[in-house]
């Protein structure tokens, strides 16, 4: 009896697993290792690995699970291992977990990780704590391990984010992109839609250049989706009410377009409140937050649960007509039919700005959005410094950049812009790479705060409360600015 | 004398493990709590703060809010679990068709890891895609948005905990009910007691040790809940579901405020010990009454 029952149960399990296997997506094609530039260089890597005694060594790294990181793990790591005999174990995980693990490792000096992802905004914290190895010095001390195909000078000015006051470099840039304004070209160019829009608002439908236009477009397409029974809304909002991503969208993408820079912190006296010289609760900041919170009315229902990943997924699913989207997702949204329903219909433009902001950006006083990115750095606690130096140079070769740029919409070297493969994709992404090259200087990374995460943790609950309607935008920013002032004093700034 | 030495020798591995994984971390946390230590502050390294971190806690609105929220969550969820668990245990103690299948399916949530429970509920409730918001809207016109409405998030977290842990309460109470002597119950029925009187004056008192044990275990679990809630809501919207475990995590890990976070942990540990002690006293009291 028991035997019969067991047979039945096992039979069901086998059948179930067969069904699951049948439903599973086809296996991904094997990653193509980046081809070495020339035969001689390949042997240079092997020789260098032998010189440094690195053959058979395993290097462990941690990074956020982004398209560029996954390319590094799936393609570059394998190619590097084939050339040098050094194995790379790159843990691509969530943004939160990445920081937790990396900081804990470096703080305790346990040496688990040989390389860590350093986002542009966290570098100042890491430098202040002497977590990172000076790569300029390490290369100078070990000239025999300096690759002929690696040169810091070949990187874009983005590499400046990873320098100390003396110009020493602490990270090899591996991704850099803009948070751009994406819109649906198919919708924006539809004659019937254009006509309806003009009839309703009195001007032509085009990518928004002002916040008022952005709001009109968002309102129009939300209503359009409703009227036509479509899962379509007017805008994305990275408005997760329990995750730092919403804090970043507001302070690094929305507030600057209203003329509020550096999170509204006065960098001369480290104060946030208007009464102390800051701008976090200024009228401009309150207007920005009110605008952004209002956008939730025209955003898909998942907006308050969306981080950067979900925003990209929502746009790729065709659920939003426009939005601020991280550029690292632009290429796959525009070109990958397996993941995106808007292939061929993605438009790229500069975000809308308030009066005077573009002039601020052009003169260098301000900026119109976020220039994000990161580098791989070598923790002081790593026990494989020289082997990691080889790996960092390997990913910093000119020859691996073009394919990486296509896979991850990231460019860290000037020469990559001119690569034919990149230019081909550029056309499909409505000139995203060209926009990055030409308008990149109008965008800026996070302000150089050594207290970045600590301050963010204090301020973000108020942004979440504004998004959930628990506080008005004005109340939220007044309370946030007061809390920021108190925390900065607590951290030893702005006494 | 010899047997005494042998006893200590046998106990030694346990004591060493206890010291390493229990006492050492505790004293380290106690030590750290007396310092201001945030690697990202202007003053690098540990700065002596004395009891200042503990003093700050008393005036920390966010900490006190999360403490109150945790208490409310623990009280509500454990109360519902007890009521439901008792009802189901009473039902399962009797035989009925399909009882075995029901019991098997019913206890399945128990074997799930908390993080998987959170992920499952997240998939069920995610606005725009989850079946729960979809059908609530379609059938009842309810705008269910977990990440927007604080009350919905709080209630959903309670429901998730009830779904996860009521089977445990049921099984434990079922064991207690099955082990209960039948004679007093039969005697009471012979004496003319109705079902309510039997329940109120016999079943409840006889089940009291089991009930208190269940309350004890579930309360401790509810007070330290983190994973499911973090997976489902990340403590949001705002701080609506930011229970004390998540609050401490945010202070210690992303904010890297090690000194203050340590003080917070110790105070919460103190509250938990006091609560345990009160429950232990109650349990001992019941034991004495039964004797």
XYZ file of C-alpha atoms in Angstrom:
786
model
C 0.000 0.000 0.000
C 2.749 2.391 1.096
C 4.822 1.400 -1.915
C 1.932 2.195 -4.251
C 1.405 5.591 -2.616
C 5.099 6.385 -2.916
C 5.082 5.402 -6.578
C 2.117 7.701 -7.233
C 3.743 10.619 -5.390
C 7.053 10.132 -7.187
C 5.252 9.853 -10.490
C 3.489 13.157 -9.878
C 6.768 14.800 -8.891
C 8.529 13.555 -12.033
C 5.632 14.717 -14.198
C 5.614 18.091 -12.465
C 9.349 18.555 -12.937
C 8.999 17.608 -16.615
C 6.272 20.219 -17.058
C 8.440 22.809 -15.315
C 11.406 21.934 -17.501
C 9.285 22.260 -20.597
C 8.075 25.684 -19.489
C 11.542 26.941 -18.662
C 13.082 29.445 -21.035
C 15.721 28.224 -23.394
C 19.213 28.313 -21.998
C 21.102 31.506 -22.630
C 23.761 31.277 -25.290
C 27.204 30.777 -23.901
C 28.936 34.028 -23.196
C 31.432 35.068 -25.797
C 34.716 35.863 -24.155
C 36.190 39.153 -25.155
C 38.849 38.411 -27.666
C 42.315 39.553 -26.733
C 43.479 42.475 -28.807
C 46.510 40.694 -30.225
C 48.265 37.432 -29.594
C 51.149 39.129 -27.822
C 48.905 40.766 -25.286
C 47.336 37.468 -24.351
C 50.707 36.109 -23.447
C 51.483 39.314 -21.570
C 48.564 38.586 -19.204
C 49.756 35.028 -18.640
C 53.307 36.196 -17.994
C 52.136 38.912 -15.650
C 49.980 36.427 -13.731
C 52.991 34.127 -13.390
C 55.254 36.991 -12.334
C 52.808 37.978 -9.599
C 52.303 34.363 -8.549
C 48.601 34.549 -9.269
C 47.927 31.448 -11.347
C 45.253 29.351 -9.671
C 44.265 32.207 -7.376
C 40.569 32.990 -6.961
C 39.572 36.633 -6.698
C 36.252 37.480 -5.082
C 34.322 40.614 -5.833
C 30.932 42.069 -5.171
C 28.814 44.339 -7.302
C 25.258 45.434 -7.831
C 23.347 43.195 -10.202
C 23.231 45.556 -13.176
C 23.683 44.801 -16.889
C 27.335 45.979 -16.824
C 28.139 43.892 -13.732
C 26.502 40.822 -15.163
C 28.547 41.264 -18.340
C 31.691 41.496 -16.240
C 30.749 38.311 -14.394
C 29.537 36.329 -17.386
C 31.959 37.404 -20.090
C 35.006 39.316 -18.876
C 35.657 37.098 -15.864
C 35.713 33.970 -18.017
C 37.943 35.572 -20.622
C 40.316 36.767 -17.898
C 40.492 33.303 -16.382
C 41.254 31.779 -19.761
C 44.096 34.239 -20.300
C 45.629 34.262 -16.849
C 44.510 31.225 -14.906
C 43.078 33.561 -12.256
C 39.512 32.706 -11.358
C 37.033 35.505 -10.759
C 34.020 35.014 -8.529
C 31.871 38.098 -8.936
C 28.844 38.225 -6.684
C 26.214 40.335 -8.430
C 23.599 41.080 -5.826
C 21.070 43.715 -4.794
C 22.239 47.263 -4.252
C 21.510 47.175 -0.504
C 23.199 43.857 0.064
C 26.210 44.878 -1.957
C 26.872 47.853 0.306
C 26.206 45.917 3.472
C 28.628 43.183 2.553
C 31.309 45.428 1.078
C 31.331 47.929 3.942
C 31.239 45.236 6.620
C 34.141 43.465 4.946
C 36.257 46.591 4.580
C 35.383 47.937 8.030
C 36.322 44.685 9.719
C 39.281 44.217 7.334
C 38.345 40.584 6.841
C 39.605 40.506 3.286
C 36.741 38.489 1.848
C 36.515 40.685 -1.218
C 39.402 41.461 -3.517
C 37.438 44.028 -5.467
C 34.256 45.925 -4.706
C 31.903 48.051 -6.691
C 32.333 51.701 -5.734
C 29.422 53.789 -6.809
C 30.352 57.339 -7.613
C 28.379 58.618 -4.632
C 30.003 56.407 -1.979
C 33.652 56.958 -2.913
C 34.021 59.916 -0.538
C 32.948 57.768 2.400
C 35.373 55.046 1.398
C 38.276 57.449 0.948
C 37.590 59.081 4.304
C 37.928 55.672 5.922
C 40.991 54.568 3.956
C 39.176 51.510 2.694
C 40.711 51.567 -0.769
C 44.127 50.934 -2.256
C 45.772 53.734 -4.193
C 45.911 52.218 -7.683
C 48.178 54.914 -9.079
C 50.744 54.105 -6.431
C 50.331 50.354 -6.752
C 50.981 50.535 -10.489
C 53.978 52.781 -9.960
C 55.386 50.355 -7.403
C 54.916 47.389 -9.736
C 55.827 48.544 -13.237
C 56.288 44.947 -14.404
C 52.549 44.445 -13.851
C 51.438 47.536 -15.741
C 49.587 46.374 -18.849
C 50.541 48.105 -22.104
C 46.852 48.176 -23.018
C 45.800 50.006 -19.887
C 45.995 53.734 -19.389
C 44.046 55.893 -16.933
C 44.235 58.740 -19.453
C 41.960 56.891 -21.866
C 38.951 57.145 -19.568
C 36.394 59.912 -19.765
C 36.436 62.604 -17.121
C 34.144 60.328 -15.117
C 37.322 58.816 -13.685
C 37.865 62.100 -11.815
C 35.197 60.917 -9.388
C 37.585 58.259 -8.181
C 40.535 60.500 -7.461
C 41.700 61.940 -4.179
C 42.841 65.530 -3.716
C 46.321 64.645 -5.029
C 44.938 63.056 -8.185
C 45.608 59.461 -7.173
C 43.107 56.986 -8.595
C 41.237 54.498 -6.422
C 38.889 52.823 -8.874
C 38.766 51.627 -12.467
C 35.505 52.878 -13.985
C 33.299 50.031 -15.137
C 30.013 51.783 -15.753
C 28.803 55.306 -16.363
C 25.457 56.443 -17.644
C 22.907 59.204 -17.412
C 19.469 59.117 -15.910
C 17.646 60.282 -18.997
C 14.168 61.162 -20.102
C 12.758 58.246 -22.099
C 9.525 58.516 -24.036
C 7.487 56.358 -26.366
C 8.186 57.507 -29.911
C 5.315 55.453 -31.323
C 2.827 57.263 -29.104
C 4.359 60.704 -29.487
C 4.382 60.414 -33.288
C 0.891 58.984 -33.725
C -1.064 61.567 -35.770
C -4.384 60.842 -34.022
C -2.753 61.212 -30.611
C -0.961 64.373 -31.688
C -4.216 65.856 -32.862
C -6.071 64.948 -29.680
C -3.264 66.347 -27.557
C -3.172 69.643 -29.424
C -6.929 69.955 -29.186
C -6.776 69.476 -25.427
C -3.700 71.499 -24.498
C -3.267 73.919 -27.369
C 0.299 73.053 -28.299
C 2.101 70.263 -30.162
C 2.903 66.976 -28.493
C 6.675 66.662 -28.122
C 9.096 65.507 -25.420
C 8.593 67.830 -22.467
C 11.041 70.625 -21.897
C 9.190 72.112 -18.916
C 7.554 70.522 -15.912
C 4.152 71.871 -16.943
C 4.460 70.094 -20.282
C 5.591 66.924 -18.567
C 2.527 67.013 -16.362
C 0.205 67.633 -19.333
C 1.688 64.696 -21.224
C 1.412 62.464 -18.152
C -2.200 63.443 -17.627
C -3.044 63.014 -21.309
C -1.625 59.517 -21.687
C -3.107 58.296 -18.412
C -6.517 59.326 -19.668
C -5.730 57.906 -23.099
C -4.866 54.549 -21.550
C -8.061 54.590 -19.481
C -10.258 55.549 -22.423
C -8.794 52.851 -24.651
C -8.643 50.074 -22.079
C -4.839 49.979 -22.210
C -2.386 49.275 -19.416
C -0.784 52.614 -20.137
C -0.030 55.490 -17.809
C 1.536 58.887 -18.311
C 4.837 58.511 -16.490
C 7.042 56.276 -14.454
C 7.827 57.260 -10.868
C 10.643 55.606 -8.948
C 8.580 56.078 -5.830
C 9.258 53.061 -3.632
C 8.003 53.989 -0.180
C 10.483 51.818 1.686
C 13.636 51.921 -0.419
C 16.393 54.466 -0.957
C 15.699 54.564 -4.702
C 12.903 57.106 -4.200
C 15.208 59.360 -2.210
C 17.683 59.245 -5.079
C 15.140 59.925 -7.791
C 13.941 62.990 -5.955
C 17.230 64.507 -4.855
C 19.378 63.510 -7.816
C 16.977 63.706 -10.757
C 13.899 65.774 -9.908
C 15.123 68.439 -7.475
C 18.055 69.529 -9.710
C 15.634 70.216 -12.575
C 13.997 72.744 -10.251
C 17.355 74.275 -9.341
C 17.942 72.471 -6.042
C 21.432 70.999 -6.130
C 23.515 68.855 -3.767
C 20.412 67.560 -1.983
C 19.760 71.117 -0.810
C 22.754 70.996 1.540
C 24.821 74.147 1.884
C 28.308 72.784 1.383
C 29.957 75.731 3.076
C 28.364 75.209 6.458
C 26.782 71.724 6.075
C 23.240 72.896 6.741
C 19.995 71.832 5.101
C 17.307 74.174 6.425
C 16.588 77.466 4.721
C 17.019 79.361 8.000
C 20.570 78.005 8.242
C 21.452 78.673 4.619
C 20.418 75.346 3.094
C 17.824 74.656 0.421
C 16.322 71.304 1.343
C 13.079 72.910 2.452
C 13.203 75.895 0.106
C 10.189 76.879 -1.980
C 11.889 75.432 -5.045
C 12.440 72.101 -3.290
C 8.837 72.018 -2.089
C 7.616 72.774 -5.601
C 9.791 69.944 -6.915
C 8.475 67.450 -4.394
C 4.882 68.531 -4.986
C 5.394 68.039 -8.734
C 6.890 64.608 -8.263
C 4.277 63.397 -5.762
C 1.575 64.643 -8.131
C 3.069 62.437 -10.846
C 1.910 59.398 -8.847
C -1.585 60.227 -10.089
C -0.393 59.493 -13.608
C 1.919 56.582 -12.862
C 1.251 52.829 -12.981
C -0.020 51.381 -9.686
C 3.336 49.719 -9.046
C 5.061 53.130 -8.850
C 5.140 53.276 -5.054
C 6.750 49.843 -5.022
C 9.209 50.619 -7.796
C 12.961 50.938 -7.485
C 15.186 51.642 -10.500
C 14.750 48.057 -11.720
C 10.958 48.137 -11.672
C 10.882 51.530 -13.381
C 12.907 50.101 -16.261
C 10.682 47.008 -16.312
C 7.496 49.119 -16.340
C 8.770 51.216 -19.226
C 9.936 48.124 -21.102
C 6.511 46.564 -20.579
C 4.977 49.553 -22.324
C 3.135 50.707 -19.208
C 4.371 54.308 -19.289
C 4.533 56.944 -22.001
C 7.551 58.751 -20.539
C 9.786 58.744 -17.516
C 13.159 59.292 -15.915
C 14.991 55.985 -16.487
C 18.546 54.965 -15.660
C 20.557 54.882 -18.866
C 22.092 51.490 -18.067
C 18.718 50.070 -19.111
C 18.263 52.161 -22.249
C 19.921 49.744 -24.682
C 18.072 46.612 -23.661
C 14.739 48.433 -23.452
C 15.235 49.733 -26.977
C 16.716 46.617 -28.562
C 15.955 43.383 -26.716
C 12.643 41.887 -27.883
C 12.874 39.100 -25.297
C 12.637 41.589 -22.457
C 11.007 44.657 -23.906
C 7.702 45.361 -25.625
C 8.791 48.784 -26.826
C 11.717 47.788 -29.033
C 12.221 50.374 -31.735
C 9.902 52.837 -30.037
C 12.168 54.373 -27.433
C 12.956 58.060 -27.648
C 15.699 59.698 -25.591
C 15.799 63.354 -24.576
C 17.061 65.696 -21.910
C 14.742 65.998 -18.907
C 12.440 69.007 -18.505
C 13.925 71.837 -16.462
C 12.748 74.959 -14.692
C 13.760 78.391 -15.865
C 17.431 79.150 -15.320
C 18.478 75.554 -14.640
C 19.920 74.904 -18.088
C 21.984 78.087 -17.767
C 23.176 76.904 -14.345
C 24.196 73.576 -15.852
C 25.987 75.123 -18.785
C 27.944 77.434 -16.530
C 28.809 74.638 -14.126
C 26.869 76.108 -11.209
C 24.215 73.440 -11.364
C 23.171 70.359 -13.295
C 20.054 68.927 -14.900
C 20.235 65.355 -13.694
C 22.217 62.446 -12.471
C 25.416 61.155 -14.037
C 25.648 57.786 -12.382
C 28.206 55.092 -12.498
C 30.809 53.213 -10.612
C 34.208 51.640 -10.585
C 35.803 48.522 -9.265
C 38.111 49.330 -6.394
C 40.655 47.279 -4.528
C 40.105 47.157 -0.759
C 43.162 47.641 1.415
C 42.055 44.481 3.198
C 42.381 42.314 0.075
C 45.004 39.616 0.382
C 45.476 39.446 -3.392
C 46.432 43.008 -4.237
C 48.634 42.325 -7.253
C 46.334 39.708 -8.785
C 43.414 42.099 -8.438
C 45.488 44.830 -10.037
C 45.736 42.619 -13.129
C 41.983 42.044 -13.186
C 41.258 45.765 -12.834
C 43.568 46.529 -15.726
C 41.988 43.774 -17.775
C 38.522 45.317 -17.509
C 40.061 48.704 -18.215
C 41.382 47.746 -21.644
C 40.117 49.657 -24.629
C 39.516 46.396 -26.513
C 36.769 45.156 -24.154
C 34.835 48.406 -23.966
C 32.593 48.353 -27.055
C 30.832 45.033 -26.394
C 30.486 46.004 -22.759
C 28.934 49.314 -23.785
C 26.351 47.534 -25.909
C 25.521 45.002 -23.207
C 25.203 47.563 -20.441
C 24.555 50.982 -22.007
C 27.661 52.251 -20.296
C 30.640 54.142 -21.608
C 33.737 54.987 -19.624
C 36.222 55.709 -22.409
C 36.162 58.426 -25.033
C 37.176 56.029 -27.810
C 34.138 53.799 -27.190
C 31.815 56.450 -28.598
C 33.488 56.101 -32.001
C 33.360 52.318 -32.171
C 31.214 51.194 -35.155
C 29.353 48.634 -33.034
C 28.419 51.277 -30.498
C 27.361 53.696 -33.207
C 25.111 51.038 -34.710
C 23.330 50.530 -31.401
C 23.267 54.278 -30.834
C 20.955 54.631 -33.809
C 18.573 52.057 -32.348
C 18.545 53.814 -28.959
C 17.626 57.146 -30.479
C 21.097 58.539 -29.967
C 21.461 57.762 -26.264
C 25.244 57.379 -26.518
C 25.537 60.577 -28.540
C 23.445 62.384 -25.961
C 25.663 60.995 -23.223
C 28.751 62.245 -25.034
C 27.419 65.666 -25.893
C 25.156 66.469 -22.940
C 27.054 64.479 -20.306
C 28.629 67.611 -18.807
C 25.151 68.944 -18.015
C 24.635 66.034 -15.635
C 26.504 65.406 -12.418
C 27.126 62.637 -9.942
C 26.187 62.758 -6.292
C 27.715 65.515 -4.176
C 30.989 64.640 -2.444
C 29.508 63.881 0.972
C 31.524 61.656 3.286
C 28.283 61.155 5.254
C 26.239 60.136 2.219
C 24.468 57.010 3.532
C 24.023 58.283 7.078
C 22.243 61.428 5.899
C 20.176 59.558 3.341
C 18.895 57.197 6.044
C 17.706 60.168 8.089
C 16.030 62.059 5.262
C 14.428 59.283 3.237
C 11.563 58.381 5.612
C 10.147 61.880 5.070
C 10.239 61.416 1.295
C 8.475 58.082 1.718
C 5.840 59.728 3.878
C 5.261 62.397 1.254
C 4.842 59.708 -1.390
C 2.355 57.782 0.711
C 0.425 60.938 1.535
C 1.172 60.769 5.252
C 2.824 64.200 5.030
C 2.365 67.020 2.550
C 5.450 67.767 0.441
C 6.041 70.962 2.422
C 5.744 69.207 5.788
C 7.971 66.391 4.612
C 10.779 68.695 3.503
C 10.547 70.926 6.578
C 10.892 67.895 8.813
C 13.541 66.311 6.599
C 15.674 69.448 6.607
C 15.446 69.803 10.387
C 16.378 66.144 10.821
C 19.261 66.568 8.364
C 20.643 69.544 10.292
C 20.478 67.578 13.538
C 22.121 64.520 12.018
C 24.907 66.541 10.442
C 25.727 68.032 13.830
C 25.604 64.546 15.283
C 28.081 63.391 12.640
C 30.390 66.247 13.451
C 29.561 68.561 10.549
C 28.099 72.047 10.675
C 28.617 72.467 14.408
C 34.858 14.813 43.361
C 35.770 12.791 40.309
C 32.202 12.797 39.004
C 32.133 16.573 39.535
C 35.198 17.000 37.310
C 33.681 14.678 34.750
C 30.525 16.763 34.788
C 32.424 19.966 34.127
C 34.446 18.260 31.414
C 31.284 17.163 29.675
C 29.795 20.598 30.054
C 32.909 22.402 28.866
C 32.232 22.283 25.093
C 28.753 23.696 25.647
C 30.068 26.405 27.949
C 32.784 27.367 25.489
C 30.282 27.608 22.639
C 27.904 29.592 24.839
C 30.693 31.984 25.799
C 31.825 32.462 22.217
C 28.465 32.869 20.530
C 26.500 34.290 23.457
C 28.480 36.154 26.085
C 31.294 37.562 23.967
C 28.989 39.249 21.429
C 26.785 40.486 24.248
C 29.663 42.127 26.084
C 31.034 43.506 22.833
C 27.670 45.103 22.037
C 27.542 46.446 25.590
C 31.011 47.920 25.098
C 30.186 49.457 21.707
C 26.969 50.961 23.069
C 29.075 53.213 25.303
C 30.708 54.880 22.289
C 29.732 57.074 19.396
C 30.955 55.026 16.491
C 29.986 55.789 12.941
C 32.777 55.222 10.434
C 31.280 57.949 8.258
C 31.179 60.677 10.865
C 33.631 63.568 10.972
C 35.372 61.994 13.948
C 36.822 58.712 12.855
C 37.045 55.859 15.303
C 35.166 55.249 18.534
C 34.417 58.263 20.716
C 33.497 57.708 24.367
C 29.828 58.567 24.942
C 29.074 56.945 28.287
C 25.348 56.418 28.659
C 24.527 59.172 26.193
C 23.314 56.690 23.570
C 20.803 55.282 26.051
C 19.694 58.798 27.017
C 19.127 59.654 23.346
C 16.868 56.631 22.957
C 14.340 58.025 25.382
C 13.856 61.066 23.145
C 14.111 59.253 19.814
C 10.649 59.468 18.292
C 11.439 57.058 15.446
C 12.703 54.424 17.904
C 9.747 54.794 20.249
C 7.327 54.692 17.320
C 8.832 51.499 16.013
C 8.720 49.985 19.501
C 5.043 50.851 19.867
C 4.327 49.562 16.338
C 6.072 46.280 17.127
C 4.053 45.864 20.309
C 0.803 46.518 18.471
C 1.761 44.087 15.725
C 2.822 41.375 18.173
C -0.300 41.740 20.322
C -2.699 41.748 17.362
C -1.145 38.929 15.401
C -0.628 36.639 18.406
C -4.198 37.247 19.611
C -5.630 36.366 16.192
C -3.369 33.342 15.885
C -4.440 32.086 19.298
C -8.140 32.528 18.601
C -7.937 30.933 15.166
C -5.517 28.275 16.326
C -7.755 27.246 19.213
C -10.794 27.110 16.957
C -9.025 24.970 14.408
C -7.469 22.737 17.041
C -10.927 22.131 18.531
C -12.158 21.259 15.054
C -9.255 18.992 14.198
C -9.518 17.092 17.447
C -12.707 15.568 16.049
C -12.739 13.221 13.137
C -14.248 14.353 9.829
C -13.818 13.386 6.197
C -10.678 14.869 4.626
C -9.148 15.758 8.002
C -5.724 14.312 7.138
C -5.516 16.114 3.803
C -6.661 19.375 5.356
C -4.124 19.070 8.157
C -1.304 18.344 5.684
C -2.084 21.314 3.475
C -2.785 23.534 6.438
C 0.669 23.102 7.967
C 2.549 23.746 4.723
C 3.262 27.447 5.516
C 5.158 26.258 8.586
C 7.881 24.660 6.516
C 8.461 27.776 4.444
C 11.409 30.032 5.174
C 10.285 33.486 6.340
C 11.986 35.139 3.379
C 10.038 32.881 1.010
C 6.826 33.750 2.822
C 7.586 37.445 2.330
C 8.412 36.915 -1.332
C 5.218 34.922 -1.895
C 3.080 37.606 -0.319
C 4.903 40.283 -2.242
C 4.105 38.542 -5.499
C 0.498 38.170 -4.404
C 0.073 41.790 -3.427
C 2.322 43.831 -5.692
C 0.255 46.670 -7.110
C -0.424 46.400 -10.799
C 0.535 42.744 -11.100
C -0.537 40.781 -7.993
C -3.790 38.826 -8.012
C -4.964 40.217 -4.666
C -5.065 43.900 -5.748
C -6.543 42.835 -9.065
C -9.447 40.856 -7.642
C -10.084 43.241 -4.773
C -10.493 45.987 -7.324
C -12.505 43.918 -9.772
C -14.884 42.324 -7.293
C -15.169 44.895 -4.515
C -13.828 48.108 -6.026
C -11.124 48.277 -3.346
C -8.023 50.232 -4.309
C -5.445 47.960 -2.682
C -1.991 49.479 -2.804
C 0.294 48.090 -0.200
C 3.097 50.526 -0.934
C 0.840 53.561 -0.665
C -1.654 53.015 2.145
C -0.164 52.546 5.595
C -3.201 50.795 7.108
C -3.377 48.282 4.270
C 0.316 47.505 4.675
C -0.003 46.992 8.434
C -3.050 44.743 8.077
C -1.399 42.724 5.308
C 1.674 42.164 7.426
C -0.532 40.877 10.238
C -2.423 38.607 7.838
C 0.855 37.258 6.494
C 2.068 36.460 9.996
C -1.254 34.840 10.875
C -1.115 32.744 7.690
C 2.437 31.688 8.466
C 2.152 30.883 12.154
C -1.438 29.889 12.958
C -0.652 26.283 11.903
C 2.043 26.171 14.558
C -0.396 27.397 17.212
C -3.007 24.909 16.015
C -0.647 21.951 16.106
C 0.617 22.802 19.565
C -2.866 23.317 20.971
C -4.043 20.182 19.210
C -1.338 18.238 21.011
C -2.510 19.776 24.294
C -6.161 18.976 23.617
C -5.353 15.402 22.615
C -3.341 14.862 25.773
C -6.051 16.270 28.031
C -7.702 13.699 30.352
C -11.234 12.900 29.208
C -12.662 12.057 32.634
C -13.192 15.617 33.962
C -14.902 16.623 30.729
C -17.243 13.613 30.821
C -17.912 14.180 34.514
C -18.867 17.808 33.851
C -21.262 16.776 31.088
C -22.852 14.225 33.406
C -23.221 17.008 35.999
C -25.135 19.084 33.440
C -22.511 21.633 32.377
C -23.144 23.118 28.961
C -20.418 23.352 26.263
C -19.461 26.910 27.152
C -19.093 26.039 30.842
C -16.954 23.023 29.969
C -14.811 25.199 27.743
C -14.548 28.103 30.186
C -14.058 26.202 33.455
C -12.311 23.022 32.314
C -10.710 23.217 28.894
C -9.137 26.653 29.294
C -7.664 26.034 32.770
C -6.361 22.633 31.771
C -4.847 24.049 28.602
C -3.329 27.054 30.351
C 0.290 25.765 30.457
C 0.161 24.958 26.746
C -1.475 28.298 25.982
C 1.133 30.241 27.905
C 3.932 28.330 26.233
C 2.465 29.091 22.820
C 2.044 32.766 23.730
C 5.606 32.811 24.986
C 7.044 31.365 21.782
C 4.895 33.353 19.396
C 5.363 36.638 21.209
C 9.133 36.288 21.094
C 8.960 35.498 17.386
C 6.601 38.376 16.647
C 8.760 40.867 18.524
C 11.832 40.034 16.489
C 10.156 39.766 13.094
C 12.278 41.130 10.252
C 12.646 38.981 7.138
C 9.029 38.549 6.011
C 8.188 42.181 6.547
C 11.378 43.441 4.954
C 10.666 41.329 1.903
C 7.043 42.427 1.679
C 7.153 46.136 2.477
C 10.751 47.038 3.414
C 9.167 48.688 6.444
C 7.049 51.036 4.362
C 5.079 52.838 3.226
C 6.992 55.484 5.114
C 7.605 53.789 8.431
C 4.181 52.112 8.694
C 5.630 48.609 9.040
C 9.067 49.507 10.298
C 9.174 47.232 13.312
C 11.965 47.373 15.804
C 14.088 44.728 14.075
C 14.013 46.618 10.789
C 14.607 49.908 12.580
C 17.717 48.546 14.273
C 18.891 47.071 10.976
C 18.585 50.467 9.298
C 20.497 52.207 12.074
C 23.284 49.647 12.251
C 23.716 48.545 8.641
C 22.940 51.258 6.063
C 23.442 54.140 8.487
C 26.455 52.446 10.115
C 25.651 54.048 13.472
C 27.160 51.190 15.435
C 27.212 52.758 18.896
C 23.638 53.983 18.891
C 22.409 50.799 17.213
C 24.070 48.734 19.928
C 22.355 50.745 22.641
C 19.063 50.222 20.843
C 19.624 46.482 20.610
C 20.417 46.251 24.298
C 17.312 48.157 25.322
C 15.150 45.928 23.157
C 16.854 42.882 24.639
C 16.062 44.229 28.101
C 12.376 44.687 27.211
C 12.250 41.186 25.786
C 13.814 39.686 28.907
C 11.306 41.513 31.113
C 8.453 40.209 28.987
C 9.841 36.676 29.131
C 10.200 36.949 32.852
C 6.586 38.065 33.289
C 5.373 35.180 31.175
C 7.579 32.787 33.074
C 6.113 34.009 36.365
C 2.615 33.490 34.964
C 3.535 30.014 33.802
C 4.993 29.123 37.204
C 1.902 30.501 38.897
C -0.336 28.263 36.805
C 1.835 25.288 37.618
C 1.485 25.982 41.345
C -2.297 26.324 41.083
C -2.530 22.999 39.291
C -0.548 21.323 42.092
